[in-house]
mmCIF file of C-alpha atoms in Angstrom:
data_model
loop_
_atom_site.group_PDB
_atom_site.id
_atom_site.type_symbol
_atom_site.label_atom_id
_atom_site.label_comp_id
_atom_site.label_asym_id
_atom_site.label_seq_id
_atom_site.Cartn_x
_atom_site.Cartn_y
_atom_site.Cartn_z
ATOM 1 C CA MET A 1 48.666 -89.635 -33.844
ATOM 2 C CA ALA A 2 52.269 -90.200 -32.708
ATOM 3 C CA ARG A 3 54.148 -87.253 -31.250
ATOM 4 C CA ASN A 4 57.639 -86.497 -30.036
ATOM 5 C CA LEU A 5 57.266 -86.074 -26.265
ATOM 6 C CA ASP A 6 60.947 -85.401 -25.510
ATOM 7 C CA ALA A 7 61.554 -82.280 -23.422
ATOM 8 C CA LYS A 8 62.119 -79.406 -25.847
ATOM 9 C CA CYS A 9 65.065 -77.907 -23.984
ATOM 10 C CA ARG A 10 66.799 -81.297 -23.976
ATOM 11 C CA GLN A 11 66.402 -81.441 -27.746
ATOM 12 C CA CYS A 12 68.136 -78.072 -28.114
ATOM 13 C CA ARG A 13 70.953 -79.109 -25.803
ATOM 14 C CA ARG A 14 71.423 -82.368 -27.696
ATOM 15 C CA GLU A 15 71.904 -80.474 -30.959
ATOM 16 C CA GLY A 16 74.101 -77.851 -29.311
ATOM 17 C CA GLU A 17 72.144 -74.829 -30.555
ATOM 18 C CA LYS A 18 68.829 -73.061 -30.203
ATOM 19 C CA LEU A 19 66.040 -74.709 -32.165
ATOM 20 C CA PHE A 20 63.458 -72.166 -30.942
ATOM 21 C CA LEU A 21 61.011 -74.778 -29.667
ATOM 22 C CA LYS A 22 59.829 -72.887 -26.574
ATOM 23 C CA GLY A 23 58.673 -69.564 -27.977
ATOM 24 C CA ASP A 24 59.770 -66.393 -26.162
ATOM 25 C CA LYS A 25 61.814 -68.337 -23.602
ATOM 26 C CA CYS A 26 64.370 -69.058 -26.340
ATOM 27 C CA PHE A 27 65.096 -65.318 -26.620
ATOM 28 C CA THR A 28 65.861 -64.869 -22.909
ATOM 29 C CA ASP A 29 68.683 -65.881 -20.572
ATOM 30 C CA LYS A 30 66.394 -68.641 -19.262
ATOM 31 C CA CYS A 31 67.108 -70.645 -22.404
ATOM 32 C CA ALA A 32 68.725 -73.980 -21.542
ATOM 33 C CA ILE A 33 71.514 -73.416 -24.066
ATOM 34 C CA GLU A 34 72.484 -70.205 -22.273
ATOM 35 C CA ARG A 35 72.789 -71.999 -18.939
ATOM 36 C CA ARG A 36 73.956 -75.491 -19.958
ATOM 37 C CA SER A 37 75.531 -75.583 -23.388
ATOM 38 C CA TYR A 38 76.490 -79.255 -23.154
ATOM 39 C CA PRO A 39 74.421 -82.319 -24.160
ATOM 40 C CA PRO A 40 71.922 -83.733 -21.627
ATOM 41 C CA GLY A 41 72.573 -86.875 -19.599
ATOM 42 C CA GLN A 42 75.201 -87.918 -17.073
ATOM 43 C CA HIS A 43 77.944 -88.017 -19.708
ATOM 44 C CA GLY A 44 77.026 -84.714 -21.316
ATOM 45 C CA GLN A 45 79.978 -82.817 -19.855
ATOM 46 C CA LYS A 46 82.652 -85.302 -20.869
ATOM 47 C CA ARG A 47 85.296 -84.214 -23.360
ATOM 48 C CA ASN A 48 83.911 -84.012 -26.855
ATOM 49 C CA THR A 49 85.255 -86.557 -29.313
ATOM 50 C CA ARG A 50 85.488 -86.101 -33.053
ATOM 51 C CA MET A 51 82.328 -87.305 -34.756
ATOM 52 C CA SER A 52 82.415 -89.495 -37.844
ATOM 53 C CA ASP A 53 80.971 -88.245 -41.129
ATOM 54 C CA TYR A 54 77.902 -90.392 -40.578
ATOM 55 C CA ALA A 55 77.362 -88.994 -37.080
ATOM 56 C CA THR A 56 77.656 -85.432 -38.398
ATOM 57 C CA GLN A 57 75.100 -86.142 -41.122
ATOM 58 C CA LEU A 58 72.766 -87.834 -38.652
ATOM 59 C CA ARG A 59 72.925 -84.950 -36.195
ATOM 60 C CA GLU A 60 72.083 -82.456 -38.960
ATOM 61 C CA LYS A 61 69.085 -84.535 -39.992
ATOM 62 C CA GLN A 62 67.907 -84.846 -36.406
ATOM 63 C CA LYS A 63 68.311 -81.108 -35.899
ATOM 64 C CA LEU A 64 66.168 -80.203 -38.903
ATOM 65 C CA ARG A 65 63.573 -82.820 -37.998
ATOM 66 C CA ARG A 66 63.278 -81.423 -34.490
ATOM 67 C CA ILE A 67 63.054 -77.820 -35.674
ATOM 68 C CA TYR A 68 59.901 -78.618 -37.649
ATOM 69 C CA GLY A 69 58.583 -81.141 -35.117
ATOM 70 C CA LEU A 70 58.432 -84.151 -37.424
ATOM 71 C CA LEU A 71 58.783 -87.860 -36.793
ATOM 72 C CA GLU A 72 61.258 -89.898 -38.822
ATOM 73 C CA GLY A 73 58.671 -91.337 -41.227
ATOM 74 C CA GLN A 74 57.201 -87.915 -41.949
ATOM 75 C CA PHE A 75 60.619 -86.388 -42.536
ATOM 76 C CA ARG A 76 61.688 -89.175 -44.864
ATOM 77 C CA SER A 77 58.509 -88.692 -46.912
ATOM 78 C CA TYR A 78 59.375 -85.024 -47.400
ATOM 79 C CA TYR A 79 62.870 -85.965 -48.488
ATOM 80 C CA GLN A 80 61.587 -88.493 -51.029
ATOM 81 C CA LYS A 81 59.180 -85.923 -52.448
ATOM 82 C CA ALA A 82 61.975 -83.366 -52.719
ATOM 83 C CA ASP A 83 64.288 -85.916 -54.317
ATOM 84 C CA GLN A 84 61.724 -86.861 -56.940
ATOM 85 C CA GLY A 85 60.890 -83.280 -57.879
ATOM 86 C CA ARG A 86 62.762 -80.762 -59.958
ATOM 87 C CA GLY A 87 65.432 -78.485 -58.606
ATOM 88 C CA ILE A 88 68.056 -78.946 -55.926
ATOM 89 C CA THR A 89 66.969 -81.652 -53.492
ATOM 90 C CA GLY A 90 68.161 -79.921 -50.324
ATOM 91 C CA GLU A 91 66.580 -76.595 -51.196
ATOM 92 C CA SER A 92 63.333 -78.290 -52.243
ATOM 93 C CA LEU A 93 63.258 -80.120 -48.904
ATOM 94 C CA LEU A 94 63.533 -76.872 -46.977
ATOM 95 C CA GLN A 95 60.822 -75.261 -49.098
ATOM 96 C CA LEU A 96 58.440 -78.164 -48.482
ATOM 97 C CA LEU A 97 58.983 -77.824 -44.756
ATOM 98 C CA GLU A 98 58.557 -74.051 -44.843
ATOM 99 C CA CYS A 99 55.277 -74.392 -46.764
ATOM 100 C CA ARG A 100 53.642 -76.486 -44.016
ATOM 101 C CA LEU A 101 50.620 -74.653 -42.633
ATOM 102 C CA ASP A 102 51.772 -74.955 -39.027
ATOM 103 C CA ASN A 103 55.145 -73.466 -39.955
ATOM 104 C CA VAL A 104 53.547 -70.612 -41.920
ATOM 105 C CA THR A 105 51.251 -69.904 -38.960
ATOM 106 C CA TYR A 106 54.328 -69.695 -36.736
ATOM 107 C CA ARG A 107 56.315 -67.564 -39.179
ATOM 108 C CA MET A 108 53.440 -65.073 -39.413
ATOM 109 C CA GLY A 109 53.547 -64.648 -35.655
ATOM 110 C CA PHE A 110 50.149 -66.158 -34.893
ATOM 111 C CA SER A 111 51.788 -68.611 -32.461
ATOM 112 C CA ALA A 112 54.878 -68.470 -30.275
ATOM 113 C CA SER A 113 56.279 -71.811 -31.486
ATOM 114 C CA ARG A 114 55.662 -74.412 -34.164
ATOM 115 C CA SER A 115 54.145 -76.830 -31.640
ATOM 116 C CA GLU A 116 51.708 -74.139 -30.523
ATOM 117 C CA ALA A 117 50.951 -73.334 -34.167
ATOM 118 C CA ARG A 118 50.211 -77.013 -34.802
ATOM 119 C CA GLN A 119 47.727 -76.965 -31.939
ATOM 120 C CA THR A 120 46.091 -73.797 -33.273
ATOM 121 C CA VAL A 121 45.656 -75.386 -36.698
ATOM 122 C CA ARG A 122 44.275 -78.640 -35.291
ATOM 123 C CA HIS A 123 41.747 -76.733 -33.185
ATOM 124 C CA ASN A 124 40.287 -75.066 -36.271
ATOM 125 C CA GLY A 125 41.835 -71.687 -35.522
ATOM 126 C CA VAL A 126 43.276 -70.990 -38.988
ATOM 127 C CA LEU A 127 41.669 -70.087 -42.307
ATOM 128 C CA VAL A 128 43.301 -70.550 -45.705
ATOM 129 C CA ASN A 129 41.670 -68.384 -48.373
ATOM 130 C CA GLY A 130 38.627 -68.062 -46.111
ATOM 131 C CA LYS A 131 38.215 -71.805 -45.486
ATOM 132 C CA ARG A 132 39.036 -73.705 -42.314
ATOM 133 C CA VAL A 133 42.002 -76.040 -42.621
ATOM 134 C CA ASN A 134 42.942 -78.196 -39.635
ATOM 135 C CA ILE A 135 45.765 -80.199 -41.222
ATOM 136 C CA PRO A 136 49.185 -78.954 -39.992
ATOM 137 C CA SER A 137 50.997 -80.529 -42.964
ATOM 138 C CA TYR A 138 48.794 -78.729 -45.513
ATOM 139 C CA GLN A 139 51.056 -77.225 -48.184
ATOM 140 C CA VAL A 140 50.521 -73.478 -48.475
ATOM 141 C CA LYS A 141 50.900 -72.096 -52.010
ATOM 142 C CA PRO A 142 52.173 -68.687 -53.136
ATOM 143 C CA GLY A 143 49.312 -66.196 -53.023
ATOM 144 C CA ASP A 144 47.384 -68.014 -50.283
ATOM 145 C CA VAL A 145 45.860 -65.820 -47.578
ATOM 146 C CA ILE A 146 46.307 -67.139 -44.036
ATOM 147 C CA GLU A 147 44.331 -65.674 -41.156
ATOM 148 C CA LEU A 148 43.050 -66.570 -37.732
ATOM 149 C CA THR A 149 39.393 -67.251 -37.102
ATOM 150 C CA GLU A 150 37.333 -64.649 -35.231
ATOM 151 C CA ARG A 151 37.298 -66.986 -32.241
ATOM 152 C CA ALA A 152 41.091 -67.279 -32.117
ATOM 153 C CA LYS A 153 41.993 -63.610 -32.717
ATOM 154 C CA PRO A 154 41.265 -62.339 -29.165
ATOM 155 C CA PHE A 155 43.391 -64.988 -27.405
ATOM 156 C CA LEU A 156 46.041 -63.384 -25.202
ATOM 157 C CA ARG A 157 48.718 -65.859 -26.279
ATOM 158 C CA VAL A 158 48.067 -64.875 -29.898
ATOM 159 C CA GLN A 159 48.395 -61.187 -29.031
ATOM 160 C CA ALA A 160 51.667 -61.816 -27.188
ATOM 161 C CA ALA A 161 53.116 -63.998 -29.955
ATOM 162 C CA LEU A 162 52.214 -61.489 -32.667
ATOM 163 C CA SER A 163 53.691 -58.593 -30.713
ATOM 164 C CA ALA A 164 56.974 -60.459 -30.197
ATOM 165 C CA ALA A 165 57.126 -61.514 -33.866
ATOM 166 C CA GLU A 166 56.493 -57.938 -35.000
ATOM 167 C CA GLN A 167 59.451 -56.724 -32.944
ATOM 168 C CA ARG A 168 61.727 -59.380 -34.455
ATOM 169 C CA GLY A 169 60.444 -58.778 -37.982
ATOM 170 C CA PHE A 170 58.657 -61.009 -40.473
ATOM 171 C CA PRO A 171 60.243 -63.028 -43.309
ATOM 172 C CA GLU A 172 60.532 -61.343 -46.692
ATOM 173 C CA TRP A 173 58.347 -63.972 -48.359
ATOM 174 C CA MET A 174 55.342 -63.033 -46.227
ATOM 175 C CA ASP A 175 53.163 -59.951 -45.932
ATOM 176 C CA VAL A 176 51.510 -59.787 -42.508
ATOM 177 C CA ASN A 177 48.772 -57.430 -41.330
ATOM 178 C CA THR A 178 49.119 -57.484 -37.548
ATOM 179 C CA GLN A 179 45.902 -55.545 -36.928
ATOM 180 C CA GLU A 180 43.702 -57.934 -38.893
ATOM 181 C CA LYS A 181 45.829 -60.978 -37.999
ATOM 182 C CA ARG A 182 46.025 -61.923 -41.632
ATOM 183 C CA GLY A 183 48.972 -62.651 -43.880
ATOM 184 C CA VAL A 184 49.786 -63.453 -47.490
ATOM 185 C CA PHE A 185 52.272 -66.170 -48.378
ATOM 186 C CA LYS A 186 53.897 -64.312 -51.269
ATOM 187 C CA ALA A 187 56.389 -66.912 -52.479
ATOM 188 C CA LYS A 188 58.408 -69.936 -51.483
ATOM 189 C CA PRO A 189 61.556 -68.822 -49.651
ATOM 190 C CA GLN A 190 64.858 -68.895 -51.464
ATOM 191 C CA ARG A 191 67.774 -70.689 -49.857
ATOM 192 C CA SER A 192 69.521 -67.388 -49.141
ATOM 193 C CA GLU A 193 66.529 -66.303 -47.033
ATOM 194 C CA LEU A 194 66.670 -69.322 -44.734
ATOM 195 C CA PRO A 195 68.993 -69.800 -41.725
ATOM 196 C CA PRO A 196 72.599 -70.483 -42.732
ATOM 197 C CA THR A 197 73.017 -72.762 -39.709
ATOM 198 C CA ILE A 198 71.139 -75.510 -41.567
ATOM 199 C CA ASN A 199 73.375 -77.663 -43.763
ATOM 200 C CA GLU A 200 70.918 -79.534 -45.950
ATOM 201 C CA HIS A 201 73.744 -81.026 -48.033
ATOM 202 C CA LEU A 202 74.642 -83.300 -45.128
ATOM 203 C CA ILE A 203 71.072 -84.601 -45.033
ATOM 204 C CA VAL A 204 71.132 -85.326 -48.763
ATOM 205 C CA GLU A 205 74.407 -87.212 -48.312
ATOM 206 C CA LEU A 206 72.889 -89.226 -45.459
ATOM 207 C CA TYR A 207 69.807 -90.327 -47.392
ATOM 208 C CA SER A 208 71.792 -90.939 -50.593
ATOM 209 C CA LYS A 209 73.751 -93.786 -49.046
#
């Protein structure tokens, strides 16, 4: 399966903000954005020029795609599904991405990053309603119970990730039991509950052309 092998810190620097791709490192002063807040490459420090509307829309799409670790074809498929469904296209797109099993695993604190969560899912470390699911793109539904397998629960990286997530706090649309390493996906997140730094309207404008 194809993967994006670009250095994660370079991706954050290219978008000019933290995408939280490296787990706990993103919350420390070792974060690349804290040290070098300009784009990567030999021309990264040149004077910024005004971007066109298309460039602004493209950068927003690339940012969201990188946050969730998707390739272009995968991301476009999510957009088409959101566009064909009911409701506001941009909000539906974000909800589809948030309902991915690897993202839910990350949000519940069972992994330090979405890429690590994807690996945990692929290695049969996650149960959905008591059944093993090893498909990262699996769409979690409201009421589903997500938990780690008995084999995965003792891992030190899981313990560390869960402890850090508990300190930061869990999303309102999830109910997480840190002792049992189990959580309930209560509902799809509303737009007001998601980061305001994402401008999904620009992505809709880009794909509507």
